[in-house]
Amino acid sequence: MKRVLVTFMLVFALVLTSSFLQPATAKSVYCAQKCKGRCSKAGLMDRCIKYCELCCAKCKCVPSGTYGNKHQCPCYRDLKNSKGKPKCP
């Protein structure tokens, strides 16, 4: 009987904590929509969207248009990869 109770409590705790963690790890709808537009003309769309969403999550903005306009979002503009090149598309 104790095993059943302990198992039930453990499962309940896992379900409860996963429901709190889900909103924090879910992709932002704002970033997904903005990056879809930003990367609409990219040759490697999957890669463009991946890095755009990473940058958007950090900077909370995405420049308008499919290219350029990075002055609208200085954080997005200034993020660099390990080689010193722009990280965000």
PDB file as gemmi writes it, atoms N, CA and C in Angstrom:
CRYST1    1.000    1.000    1.000  90.00  90.00  90.00 P 1                      
ATOM      1  N   MET A   1       0.815  -1.191   0.000  1.00  0.00           N  
ATOM      2  CA  MET A   1       0.000   0.000   0.000  1.00  0.00           C  
ATOM      3  C   MET A   1       0.866   1.265   0.000  1.00  0.00           C  
ATOM      4  N   LYS A   2       1.978   1.214   0.760  1.00  0.00           N  
ATOM      5  CA  LYS A   2       2.862   2.373   0.809  1.00  0.00           C  
ATOM      6  C   LYS A   2       3.475   2.642  -0.561  1.00  0.00           C  
ATOM      7  N   ARG A   3       3.819   1.579  -1.285  1.00  0.00           N  
ATOM      8  CA  ARG A   3       4.419   1.755  -2.615  1.00  0.00           C  
ATOM      9  C   ARG A   3       3.456   2.460  -3.560  1.00  0.00           C  
ATOM     10  N   VAL A   4       2.216   2.088  -3.519  1.00  0.00           N  
ATOM     11  CA  VAL A   4       1.209   2.702  -4.376  1.00  0.00           C  
ATOM     12  C   VAL A   4       1.064   4.180  -4.041  1.00  0.00           C  
ATOM     13  N   LEU A   5       1.021   4.478  -2.767  1.00  0.00           N  
ATOM     14  CA  LEU A   5       0.885   5.871  -2.336  1.00  0.00           C  
ATOM     15  C   LEU A   5       2.105   6.694  -2.735  1.00  0.00           C  
ATOM     16  N   VAL A   6       3.292   6.153  -2.524  1.00  0.00           N  
ATOM     17  CA  VAL A   6       4.529   6.860  -2.890  1.00  0.00           C  
ATOM     18  C   VAL A   6       4.593   7.047  -4.404  1.00  0.00           C  
ATOM     19  N   THR A   7       4.245   6.006  -5.155  1.00  0.00           N  
ATOM     20  CA  THR A   7       4.257   6.094  -6.618  1.00  0.00           C  
ATOM     21  C   THR A   7       3.265   7.154  -7.096  1.00  0.00           C  
ATOM     22  N   PHE A   8       2.078   7.149  -6.521  1.00  0.00           N  
ATOM     23  CA  PHE A   8       1.071   8.138  -6.887  1.00  0.00           C  
ATOM     24  C   PHE A   8       1.561   9.552  -6.599  1.00  0.00           C  
ATOM     25  N   MET A   9       2.145   9.761  -5.441  1.00  0.00           N  
ATOM     26  CA  MET A   9       2.635  11.097  -5.079  1.00  0.00           C  
ATOM     27  C   MET A   9       3.777  11.525  -5.990  1.00  0.00           C  
ATOM     28  N   LEU A  10       4.646  10.613  -6.362  1.00  0.00           N  
ATOM     29  CA  LEU A  10       5.753  10.936  -7.255  1.00  0.00           C  
ATOM     30  C   LEU A  10       5.240  11.331  -8.641  1.00  0.00           C  
ATOM     31  N   VAL A  11       4.306  10.555  -9.170  1.00  0.00           N  
ATOM     32  CA  VAL A  11       3.723  10.874 -10.482  1.00  0.00           C  
ATOM     33  C   VAL A  11       2.994  12.210 -10.418  1.00  0.00           C  
ATOM     34  N   PHE A  12       2.244  12.437  -9.369  1.00  0.00           N  
ATOM     35  CA  PHE A  12       1.529  13.702  -9.210  1.00  0.00           C  
ATOM     36  C   PHE A  12       2.505  14.876  -9.175  1.00  0.00           C  
ATOM     37  N   ALA A  13       3.612  14.729  -8.450  1.00  0.00           N  
ATOM     38  CA  ALA A  13       4.615  15.796  -8.355  1.00  0.00           C  
ATOM     39  C   ALA A  13       5.246  16.067  -9.714  1.00  0.00           C  
ATOM     40  N   LEU A  14       5.529  15.014 -10.469  1.00  0.00           N  
ATOM     41  CA  LEU A  14       6.121  15.197 -11.794  1.00  0.00           C  
ATOM     42  C   LEU A  14       5.160  15.900 -12.743  1.00  0.00           C  
ATOM     43  N   VAL A  15       3.906  15.518 -12.725  1.00  0.00           N  
ATOM     44  CA  VAL A  15       2.903  16.165 -13.575  1.00  0.00           C  
ATOM     45  C   VAL A  15       2.737  17.626 -13.185  1.00  0.00           C  
ATOM     46  N   LEU A  16       2.703  17.896 -11.911  1.00  0.00           N  
ATOM     47  CA  LEU A  16       2.538  19.263 -11.427  1.00  0.00           C  
ATOM     48  C   LEU A  16       3.712  20.140 -11.834  1.00  0.00           C  
ATOM     49  N   THR A  17       4.936  19.659 -11.663  1.00  0.00           N  
ATOM     50  CA  THR A  17       6.103  20.477 -12.024  1.00  0.00           C  
ATOM     51  C   THR A  17       6.222  20.636 -13.527  1.00  0.00           C  
ATOM     52  N   SER A  18       5.855  19.622 -14.309  1.00  0.00           N  
ATOM     53  CA  SER A  18       5.952  19.762 -15.761  1.00  0.00           C  
ATOM     54  C   SER A  18       4.961  20.792 -16.277  1.00  0.00           C  
ATOM     55  N   SER A  19       3.814  20.929 -15.637  1.00  0.00           N  
ATOM     56  CA  SER A  19       2.851  21.929 -16.080  1.00  0.00           C  
ATOM     57  C   SER A  19       3.342  23.350 -15.793  1.00  0.00           C  
ATOM     58  N   PHE A  20       4.162  23.522 -14.753  1.00  0.00           N  
ATOM     59  CA  PHE A  20       4.728  24.841 -14.473  1.00  0.00           C  
ATOM     60  C   PHE A  20       5.895  25.151 -15.405  1.00  0.00           C  
ATOM     61  N   LEU A  21       6.627  24.156 -15.820  1.00  0.00           N  
ATOM     62  CA  LEU A  21       7.786  24.375 -16.676  1.00  0.00           C  
ATOM     63  C   LEU A  21       7.413  24.580 -18.135  1.00  0.00           C  
ATOM     64  N   GLN A  22       6.287  24.061 -18.563  1.00  0.00           N  
ATOM     65  CA  GLN A  22       5.904  24.136 -19.963  1.00  0.00           C  
ATOM     66  C   GLN A  22       5.830  25.563 -20.508  1.00  0.00           C  
ATOM     67  N   PRO A  23       5.170  26.521 -19.846  1.00  0.00           N  
ATOM     68  CA  PRO A  23       5.114  27.872 -20.399  1.00  0.00           C  
ATOM     69  C   PRO A  23       6.488  28.524 -20.521  1.00  0.00           C  
ATOM     70  N   ALA A  24       7.397  28.208 -19.643  1.00  0.00           N  
ATOM     71  CA  ALA A  24       8.715  28.826 -19.694  1.00  0.00           C  
ATOM     72  C   ALA A  24       9.544  28.294 -20.847  1.00  0.00           C  
ATOM     73  N   THR A  25       9.319  27.045 -21.243  1.00  0.00           N  
ATOM     74  CA  THR A  25      10.119  26.459 -22.311  1.00  0.00           C  
ATOM     75  C   THR A  25       9.420  26.513 -23.660  1.00  0.00           C  
ATOM     76  N   ALA A  26       8.157  26.866 -23.678  1.00  0.00           N  
ATOM     77  CA  ALA A  26       7.426  26.931 -24.936  1.00  0.00           C  
ATOM     78  C   ALA A  26       7.952  28.086 -25.780  1.00  0.00           C  
ATOM     79  N   LYS A  27       7.953  27.885 -27.101  1.00  0.00           N  
ATOM     80  CA  LYS A  27       8.402  28.943 -27.994  1.00  0.00           C  
ATOM     81  C   LYS A  27       7.402  30.086 -27.977  1.00  0.00           C  
ATOM     82  N   SER A  28       7.913  31.272 -28.068  1.00  0.00           N  
ATOM     83  CA  SER A  28       7.074  32.454 -28.091  1.00  0.00           C  
ATOM     84  C   SER A  28       6.339  32.540 -29.429  1.00  0.00           C  
ATOM     85  N   VAL A  29       5.054  32.777 -29.372  1.00  0.00           N  
ATOM     86  CA  VAL A  29       4.263  32.938 -30.592  1.00  0.00           C  
ATOM     87  C   VAL A  29       4.729  34.188 -31.328  1.00  0.00           C  
ATOM     88  N   TYR A  30       5.051  35.235 -30.574  1.00  0.00           N  
ATOM     89  CA  TYR A  30       5.547  36.476 -31.170  1.00  0.00           C  
ATOM     90  C   TYR A  30       6.800  36.206 -31.989  1.00  0.00           C  
ATOM     91  N   CYS A  31       7.771  35.508 -31.386  1.00  0.00           N  
ATOM     92  CA  CYS A  31       9.030  35.231 -32.076  1.00  0.00           C  
ATOM     93  C   CYS A  31       8.808  34.332 -33.284  1.00  0.00           C  
ATOM     94  N   ALA A  32       7.952  33.337 -33.140  1.00  0.00           N  
ATOM     95  CA  ALA A  32       7.700  32.414 -34.248  1.00  0.00           C  
ATOM     96  C   ALA A  32       7.119  33.159 -35.450  1.00  0.00           C  
ATOM     97  N   GLN A  33       6.166  34.049 -35.206  1.00  0.00           N  
ATOM     98  CA  GLN A  33       5.553  34.798 -36.306  1.00  0.00           C  
ATOM     99  C   GLN A  33       6.540  35.768 -36.944  1.00  0.00           C  
ATOM    100  N   LYS A  34       7.269  36.508 -36.107  1.00  0.00           N  
ATOM    101  CA  LYS A  34       8.224  37.486 -36.633  1.00  0.00           C  
ATOM    102  C   LYS A  34       9.334  36.797 -37.423  1.00  0.00           C  
ATOM    103  N   CYS A  35       9.830  35.678 -36.901  1.00  0.00           N  
ATOM    104  CA  CYS A  35      10.930  34.983 -37.569  1.00  0.00           C  
ATOM    105  C   CYS A  35      10.476  34.302 -38.856  1.00  0.00           C  
ATOM    106  N   LYS A  36       9.233  33.868 -38.893  1.00  0.00           N  
ATOM    107  CA  LYS A  36       8.703  33.278 -40.126  1.00  0.00           C  
ATOM    108  C   LYS A  36       8.723  34.319 -41.237  1.00  0.00           C  
ATOM    109  N   GLY A  37       8.329  35.549 -40.917  1.00  0.00           N  
ATOM    110  CA  GLY A  37       8.376  36.626 -41.898  1.00  0.00           C  
ATOM    111  C   GLY A  37       9.803  37.030 -42.243  1.00  0.00           C  
ATOM    112  N   ARG A  38      10.655  37.124 -41.225  1.00  0.00           N  
ATOM    113  CA  ARG A  38      12.051  37.519 -41.424  1.00  0.00           C  
ATOM    114  C   ARG A  38      12.783  36.528 -42.323  1.00  0.00           C  
ATOM    115  N   CYS A  39      12.484  35.250 -42.179  1.00  0.00           N  
ATOM    116  CA  CYS A  39      13.211  34.198 -42.900  1.00  0.00           C  
ATOM    117  C   CYS A  39      12.474  33.692 -44.139  1.00  0.00           C  
ATOM    118  N   SER A  40      11.424  34.376 -44.548  1.00  0.00           N  
ATOM    119  CA  SER A  40      10.593  33.887 -45.650  1.00  0.00           C  
ATOM    120  C   SER A  40      11.354  33.750 -46.965  1.00  0.00           C  
ATOM    121  N   LYS A  41      12.404  34.506 -47.169  1.00  0.00           N  
ATOM    122  CA  LYS A  41      13.167  34.428 -48.416  1.00  0.00           C  
ATOM    123  C   LYS A  41      14.536  33.788 -48.235  1.00  0.00           C  
ATOM    124  N   ALA A  42      14.784  33.206 -47.064  1.00  0.00           N  
ATOM    125  CA  ALA A  42      16.093  32.612 -46.780  1.00  0.00           C  
ATOM    126  C   ALA A  42      16.289  31.322 -47.572  1.00  0.00           C  
ATOM    127  N   GLY A  43      17.528  31.083 -47.994  1.00  0.00           N  
ATOM    128  CA  GLY A  43      17.849  29.844 -48.698  1.00  0.00           C  
ATOM    129  C   GLY A  43      17.784  28.640 -47.774  1.00  0.00           C  
ATOM    130  N   LEU A  44      18.251  28.821 -46.552  1.00  0.00           N  
ATOM    131  CA  LEU A  44      18.215  27.755 -45.543  1.00  0.00           C  
ATOM    132  C   LEU A  44      17.237  28.180 -44.448  1.00  0.00           C  
ATOM    133  N   MET A  45      15.952  28.031 -44.738  1.00  0.00           N  
ATOM    134  CA  MET A  45      14.916  28.561 -43.859  1.00  0.00           C  
ATOM    135  C   MET A  45      14.963  27.959 -42.450  1.00  0.00           C  
ATOM    136  N   ASP A  46      15.190  26.656 -42.328  1.00  0.00           N  
ATOM    137  CA  ASP A  46      15.219  26.026 -41.004  1.00  0.00           C  
ATOM    138  C   ASP A  46      16.296  26.646 -40.126  1.00  0.00           C  
ATOM    139  N   ARG A  47      17.480  26.838 -40.683  1.00  0.00           N  
ATOM    140  CA  ARG A  47      18.589  27.428 -39.930  1.00  0.00           C  
ATOM    141  C   ARG A  47      18.297  28.884 -39.590  1.00  0.00           C  
ATOM    142  N   CYS A  48      17.745  29.602 -40.540  1.00  0.00           N  
ATOM    143  CA  CYS A  48      17.403  31.009 -40.315  1.00  0.00           C  
ATOM    144  C   CYS A  48      16.399  31.135 -39.166  1.00  0.00           C  
ATOM    145  N   ILE A  49      15.357  30.324 -39.196  1.00  0.00           N  
ATOM    146  CA  ILE A  49      14.334  30.389 -38.147  1.00  0.00           C  
ATOM    147  C   ILE A  49      14.923  30.003 -36.801  1.00  0.00           C  
ATOM    148  N   LYS A  50      15.790  28.999 -36.776  1.00  0.00           N  
ATOM    149  CA  LYS A  50      16.407  28.561 -35.518  1.00  0.00           C  
ATOM    150  C   LYS A  50      17.171  29.707 -34.860  1.00  0.00           C  
ATOM    151  N   TYR A  51      18.048  30.352 -35.620  1.00  0.00           N  
ATOM    152  CA  TYR A  51      18.857  31.426 -35.051  1.00  0.00           C  
ATOM    153  C   TYR A  51      18.038  32.684 -34.802  1.00  0.00           C  
ATOM    154  N   CYS A  52      17.072  32.949 -35.638  1.00  0.00           N  
ATOM    155  CA  CYS A  52      16.205  34.109 -35.421  1.00  0.00           C  
ATOM    156  C   CYS A  52      15.437  33.944 -34.114  1.00  0.00           C  
ATOM    157  N   GLU A  53      14.897  32.754 -33.864  1.00  0.00           N  
ATOM    158  CA  GLU A  53      14.142  32.528 -32.633  1.00  0.00           C  
ATOM    159  C   GLU A  53      15.030  32.591 -31.397  1.00  0.00           C  
ATOM    160  N   LEU A  54      16.274  32.126 -31.511  1.00  0.00           N  
ATOM    161  CA  LEU A  54      17.219  32.262 -30.396  1.00  0.00           C  
ATOM    162  C   LEU A  54      17.476  33.734 -30.091  1.00  0.00           C  
ATOM    163  N   CYS A  55      17.709  34.510 -31.129  1.00  0.00           N  
ATOM    164  CA  CYS A  55      17.977  35.936 -30.957  1.00  0.00           C  
ATOM    165  C   CYS A  55      16.750  36.668 -30.440  1.00  0.00           C  
ATOM    166  N   CYS A  56      15.591  36.325 -30.957  1.00  0.00           N  
ATOM    167  CA  CYS A  56      14.350  36.966 -30.518  1.00  0.00           C  
ATOM    168  C   CYS A  56      14.075  36.670 -29.046  1.00  0.00           C  
ATOM    169  N   ALA A  57      14.316  35.438 -28.632  1.00  0.00           N  
ATOM    170  CA  ALA A  57      14.083  35.077 -27.231  1.00  0.00           C  
ATOM    171  C   ALA A  57      14.980  35.888 -26.306  1.00  0.00           C  
ATOM    172  N   LYS A  58      16.198  36.152 -26.749  1.00  0.00           N  
ATOM    173  CA  LYS A  58      17.130  36.910 -25.922  1.00  0.00           C  
ATOM    174  C   LYS A  58      16.851  38.413 -25.978  1.00  0.00           C  
ATOM    175  N   CYS A  59      16.572  38.913 -27.163  1.00  0.00           N  
ATOM    176  CA  CYS A  59      16.434  40.362 -27.355  1.00  0.00           C  
ATOM    177  C   CYS A  59      14.996  40.876 -27.284  1.00  0.00           C  
ATOM    178  N   LYS A  60      14.037  40.012 -27.404  1.00  0.00           N  
ATOM    179  CA  LYS A  60      12.614  40.379 -27.370  1.00  0.00           C  
ATOM    180  C   LYS A  60      12.209  41.277 -28.535  1.00  0.00           C  
ATOM    181  N   CYS A  61      12.929  41.170 -29.657  1.00  0.00           N  
ATOM    182  CA  CYS A  61      12.551  41.919 -30.853  1.00  0.00           C  
ATOM    183  C   CYS A  61      13.173  41.270 -32.087  1.00  0.00           C  
ATOM    184  N   VAL A  62      12.574  41.541 -33.244  1.00  0.00           N  
ATOM    185  CA  VAL A  62      13.072  41.080 -34.535  1.00  0.00           C  
ATOM    186  C   VAL A  62      12.911  42.250 -35.496  1.00  0.00           C  
ATOM    187  N   PRO A  63      13.958  42.599 -36.249  1.00  0.00           N  
ATOM    188  CA  PRO A  63      13.826  43.693 -37.212  1.00  0.00           C  
ATOM    189  C   PRO A  63      12.791  43.374 -38.284  1.00  0.00           C  
ATOM    190  N   SER A  64      12.158  44.395 -38.823  1.00  0.00           N  
ATOM    191  CA  SER A  64      11.162  44.192 -39.871  1.00  0.00           C  
ATOM    192  C   SER A  64      11.838  43.836 -41.188  1.00  0.00           C  
ATOM    193  N   GLY A  65      11.081  43.268 -42.074  1.00  0.00           N  
ATOM    194  CA  GLY A  65      11.588  42.916 -43.400  1.00  0.00           C  
ATOM    195  C   GLY A  65      12.352  41.604 -43.397  1.00  0.00           C  
ATOM    196  N   THR A  66      12.829  41.234 -44.592  1.00  0.00           N  
ATOM    197  CA  THR A  66      13.533  39.966 -44.736  1.00  0.00           C  
ATOM    198  C   THR A  66      15.047  40.121 -44.669  1.00  0.00           C  
ATOM    199  N   TYR A  67      15.531  41.362 -44.718  1.00  0.00           N  
ATOM    200  CA  TYR A  67      16.972  41.607 -44.686  1.00  0.00           C  
ATOM    201  C   TYR A  67      17.213  43.034 -44.211  1.00  0.00           C  
ATOM    202  N   GLY A  68      18.312  43.243 -43.500  1.00  0.00           N  
ATOM    203  CA  GLY A  68      18.664  44.583 -43.049  1.00  0.00           C  
ATOM    204  C   GLY A  68      17.770  45.066 -41.908  1.00  0.00           C  
ATOM    205  N   ASN A  69      17.658  46.358 -41.783  1.00  0.00           N  
ATOM    206  CA  ASN A  69      16.853  47.017 -40.747  1.00  0.00           C  
ATOM    207  C   ASN A  69      17.262  46.647 -39.325  1.00  0.00           C  
ATOM    208  N   LYS A  70      18.491  46.175 -39.138  1.00  0.00           N  
ATOM    209  CA  LYS A  70      18.928  45.749 -37.806  1.00  0.00           C  
ATOM    210  C   LYS A  70      19.072  46.920 -36.844  1.00  0.00           C  
ATOM    211  N   HIS A  71      19.064  48.145 -37.352  1.00  0.00           N  
ATOM    212  CA  HIS A  71      19.121  49.315 -36.477  1.00  0.00           C  
ATOM    213  C   HIS A  71      17.867  49.405 -35.601  1.00  0.00           C  
ATOM    214  N   GLN A  72      16.782  48.725 -36.000  1.00  0.00           N  
ATOM    215  CA  GLN A  72      15.547  48.730 -35.223  1.00  0.00           C  
ATOM    216  C   GLN A  72      15.672  47.934 -33.926  1.00  0.00           C  
ATOM    217  N   CYS A  73      16.657  47.052 -33.871  1.00  0.00           N  
ATOM    218  CA  CYS A  73      16.833  46.191 -32.698  1.00  0.00           C  
ATOM    219  C   CYS A  73      18.331  46.029 -32.421  1.00  0.00           C  
ATOM    220  N   PRO A  74      18.922  46.954 -31.675  1.00  0.00           N  
ATOM    221  CA  PRO A  74      20.371  46.920 -31.439  1.00  0.00           C  
ATOM    222  C   PRO A  74      20.868  45.621 -30.793  1.00  0.00           C  
ATOM    223  N   CYS A  75      20.111  45.048 -29.883  1.00  0.00           N  
ATOM    224  CA  CYS A  75      20.527  43.790 -29.256  1.00  0.00           C  
ATOM    225  C   CYS A  75      20.650  42.702 -30.323  1.00  0.00           C  
ATOM    226  N   TYR A  76      19.661  42.601 -31.181  1.00  0.00           N  
ATOM    227  CA  TYR A  76      19.637  41.617 -32.274  1.00  0.00           C  
ATOM    228  C   TYR A  76      20.841  41.846 -33.190  1.00  0.00           C  
ATOM    229  N   ARG A  77      21.116  43.101 -33.476  1.00  0.00           N  
ATOM    230  CA  ARG A  77      22.225  43.464 -34.347  1.00  0.00           C  
ATOM    231  C   ARG A  77      23.581  43.112 -33.736  1.00  0.00           C  
ATOM    232  N   ASP A  78      23.729  43.292 -32.434  1.00  0.00           N  
ATOM    233  CA  ASP A  78      25.034  43.167 -31.798  1.00  0.00           C  
ATOM    234  C   ASP A  78      25.392  41.761 -31.327  1.00  0.00           C  
ATOM    235  N   LEU A  79      24.465  40.805 -31.386  1.00  0.00           N  
ATOM    236  CA  LEU A  79      24.802  39.434 -30.994  1.00  0.00           C  
ATOM    237  C   LEU A  79      25.762  38.824 -32.015  1.00  0.00           C  
ATOM    238  N   LYS A  80      26.832  38.219 -31.529  1.00  0.00           N  
ATOM    239  CA  LYS A  80      27.851  37.617 -32.407  1.00  0.00           C  
ATOM    240  C   LYS A  80      28.019  36.141 -32.071  1.00  0.00           C  
ATOM    241  N   ASN A  81      28.448  35.361 -33.074  1.00  0.00           N  
ATOM    242  CA  ASN A  81      28.758  33.959 -32.820  1.00  0.00           C  
ATOM    243  C   ASN A  81      30.195  33.839 -32.311  1.00  0.00           C  
ATOM    244  N   SER A  82      30.665  32.628 -32.118  1.00  0.00           N  
ATOM    245  CA  SER A  82      32.021  32.423 -31.552  1.00  0.00           C  
ATOM    246  C   SER A  82      33.117  32.915 -32.501  1.00  0.00           C  
ATOM    247  N   LYS A  83      32.795  33.085 -33.774  1.00  0.00           N  
ATOM    248  CA  LYS A  83      33.803  33.566 -34.740  1.00  0.00           C  
ATOM    249  C   LYS A  83      33.733  35.083 -34.948  1.00  0.00           C  
ATOM    250  N   GLY A  84      32.868  35.750 -34.187  1.00  0.00           N  
ATOM    251  CA  GLY A  84      32.763  37.201 -34.285  1.00  0.00           C  
ATOM    252  C   GLY A  84      31.852  37.692 -35.398  1.00  0.00           C  
ATOM    253  N   LYS A  85      31.170  36.779 -36.064  1.00  0.00           N  
ATOM    254  CA  LYS A  85      30.248  37.143 -37.135  1.00  0.00           C  
ATOM    255  C   LYS A  85      28.844  37.353 -36.536  1.00  0.00           C  
ATOM    256  N   PRO A  86      27.981  38.080 -37.239  1.00  0.00           N  
ATOM    257  CA  PRO A  86      26.618  38.280 -36.728  1.00  0.00           C  
ATOM    258  C   PRO A  86      25.901  36.940 -36.527  1.00  0.00           C  
ATOM    259  N   LYS A  87      25.269  36.775 -35.390  1.00  0.00           N  
ATOM    260  CA  LYS A  87      24.573  35.534 -35.080  1.00  0.00           C  
ATOM    261  C   LYS A  87      23.154  35.521 -35.650  1.00  0.00           C  
ATOM    262  N   CYS A  88      22.548  36.685 -35.679  1.00  0.00           N  
ATOM    263  CA  CYS A  88      21.131  36.770 -36.023  1.00  0.00           C  
ATOM    264  C   CYS A  88      20.935  37.106 -37.506  1.00  0.00           C  
ATOM    265  N   PRO A  89      19.996  36.392 -38.152  1.00  0.00           N  
ATOM    266  CA  PRO A  89      19.764  36.643 -39.594  1.00  0.00           C  
ATOM    267  C   PRO A  89      18.995  37.930 -39.847  1.00  0.00           C  
TER     268      PRO A  89                                                      
END                                                                             
